[in-house]
mmCIF file of C-alpha atoms in Angstrom:
data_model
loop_
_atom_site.group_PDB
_atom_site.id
_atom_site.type_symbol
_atom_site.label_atom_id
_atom_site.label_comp_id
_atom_site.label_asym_id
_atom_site.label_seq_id
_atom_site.Cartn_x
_atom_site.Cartn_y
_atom_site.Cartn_z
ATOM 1 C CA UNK A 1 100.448 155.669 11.149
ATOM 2 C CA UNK A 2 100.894 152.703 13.718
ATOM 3 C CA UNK A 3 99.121 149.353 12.804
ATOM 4 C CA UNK A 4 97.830 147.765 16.735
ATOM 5 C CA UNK A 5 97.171 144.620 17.276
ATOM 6 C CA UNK A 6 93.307 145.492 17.366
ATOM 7 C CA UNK A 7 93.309 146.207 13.802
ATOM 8 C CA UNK A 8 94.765 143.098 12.659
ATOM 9 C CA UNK A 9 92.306 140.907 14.654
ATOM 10 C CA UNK A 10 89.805 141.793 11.982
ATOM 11 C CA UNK A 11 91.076 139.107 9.380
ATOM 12 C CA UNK A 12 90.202 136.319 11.658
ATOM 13 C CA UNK A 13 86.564 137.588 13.044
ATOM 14 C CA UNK A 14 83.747 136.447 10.683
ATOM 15 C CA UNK A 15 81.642 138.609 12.113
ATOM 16 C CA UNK A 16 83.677 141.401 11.632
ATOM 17 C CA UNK A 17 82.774 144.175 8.298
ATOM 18 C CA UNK A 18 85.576 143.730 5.981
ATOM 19 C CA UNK A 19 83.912 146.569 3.884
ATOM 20 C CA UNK A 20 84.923 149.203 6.345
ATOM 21 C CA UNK A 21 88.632 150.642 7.706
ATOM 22 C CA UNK A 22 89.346 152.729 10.723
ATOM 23 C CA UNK A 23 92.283 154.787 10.167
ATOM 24 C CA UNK A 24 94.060 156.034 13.900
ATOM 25 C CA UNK A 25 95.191 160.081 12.436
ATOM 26 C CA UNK A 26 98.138 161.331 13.786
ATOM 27 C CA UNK A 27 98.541 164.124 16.158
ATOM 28 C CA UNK A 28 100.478 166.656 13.868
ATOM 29 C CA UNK A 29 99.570 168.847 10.998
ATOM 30 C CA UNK A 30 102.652 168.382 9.221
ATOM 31 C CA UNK A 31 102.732 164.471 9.349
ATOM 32 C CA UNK A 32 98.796 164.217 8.613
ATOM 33 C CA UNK A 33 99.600 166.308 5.331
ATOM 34 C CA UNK A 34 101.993 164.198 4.572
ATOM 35 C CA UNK A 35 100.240 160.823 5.314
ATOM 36 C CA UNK A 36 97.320 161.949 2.593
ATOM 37 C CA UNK A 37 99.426 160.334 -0.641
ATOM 38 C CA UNK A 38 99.457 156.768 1.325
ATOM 39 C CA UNK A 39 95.728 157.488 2.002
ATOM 40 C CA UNK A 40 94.766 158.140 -1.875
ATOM 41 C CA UNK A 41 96.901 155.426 -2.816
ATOM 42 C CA UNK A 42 95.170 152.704 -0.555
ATOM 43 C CA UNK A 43 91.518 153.998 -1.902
ATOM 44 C CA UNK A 44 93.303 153.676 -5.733
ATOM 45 C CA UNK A 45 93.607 150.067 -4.897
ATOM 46 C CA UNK A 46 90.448 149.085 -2.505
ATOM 47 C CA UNK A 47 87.515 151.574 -3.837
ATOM 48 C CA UNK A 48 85.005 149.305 -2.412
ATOM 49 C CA UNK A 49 85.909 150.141 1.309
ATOM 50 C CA UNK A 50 84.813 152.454 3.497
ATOM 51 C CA UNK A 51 87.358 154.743 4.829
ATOM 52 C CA UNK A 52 86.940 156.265 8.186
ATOM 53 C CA UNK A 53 89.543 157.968 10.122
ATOM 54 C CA UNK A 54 89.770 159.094 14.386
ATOM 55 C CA UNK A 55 92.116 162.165 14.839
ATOM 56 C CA UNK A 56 92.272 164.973 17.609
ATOM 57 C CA UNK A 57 89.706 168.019 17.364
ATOM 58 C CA UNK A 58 92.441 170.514 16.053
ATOM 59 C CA UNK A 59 92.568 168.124 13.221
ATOM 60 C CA UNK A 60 89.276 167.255 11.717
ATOM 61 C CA UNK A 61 88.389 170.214 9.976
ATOM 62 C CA UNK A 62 91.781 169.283 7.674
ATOM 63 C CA UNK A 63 90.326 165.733 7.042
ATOM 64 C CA UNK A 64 86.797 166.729 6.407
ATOM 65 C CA UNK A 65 88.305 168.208 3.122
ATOM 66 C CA UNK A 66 89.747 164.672 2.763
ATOM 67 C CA UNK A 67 87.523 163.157 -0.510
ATOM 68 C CA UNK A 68 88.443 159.807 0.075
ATOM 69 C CA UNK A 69 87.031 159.741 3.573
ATOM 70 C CA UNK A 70 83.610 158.840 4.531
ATOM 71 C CA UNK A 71 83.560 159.924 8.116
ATOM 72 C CA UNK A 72 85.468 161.911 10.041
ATOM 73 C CA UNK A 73 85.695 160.665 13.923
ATOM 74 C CA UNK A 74 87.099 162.940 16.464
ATOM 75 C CA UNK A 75 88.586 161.756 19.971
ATOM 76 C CA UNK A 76 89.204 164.234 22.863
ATOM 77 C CA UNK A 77 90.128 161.444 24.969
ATOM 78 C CA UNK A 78 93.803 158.998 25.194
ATOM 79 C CA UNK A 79 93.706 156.472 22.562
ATOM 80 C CA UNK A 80 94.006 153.746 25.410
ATOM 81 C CA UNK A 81 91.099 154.868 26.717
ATOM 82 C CA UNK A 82 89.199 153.699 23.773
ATOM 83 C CA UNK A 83 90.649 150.237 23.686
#
């Protein structure tokens, strides 16, 4: 996973929900797997959040078997592109 400055921002906005965390998936099966420990040990220590996470279409049927995720965004596009 890569932290952006984007995601950071939301400390310092007031108006920003706190409650809620987008997580940016990674493009490979193998490192997605492998990233699922980290994810299950951030929701053993923040249960109150929201956990959302963006990943490629070839991807999301692998994280919508994820229990610790709430939604499951897909993006076809360059992540750029959504900035």
């Amino acid at each position: 996973m890569r932290a952006f400055p984007a995601s950071v921002s939301a400390d310092s906005n007031p108006g920003c929900d706190r409650s809620a965390v987008l997580i940016v998936g990674l493009n490979w099966l193998g490192d997605s797997i492998m990233f699922m420990p980290a994810l299950q040990a951030y929701r053993a220590r923040h249960r109150h959040r929201r956990l959302e996470i963006l990943v490629r279409p070839h991807l999301a049927q692998l994280w919508r078997m994820h229990p610790d995720l709430a939604a499951v965004r897909v993006c076809s596009g360059k992540l750029p592109d959504l900035w």
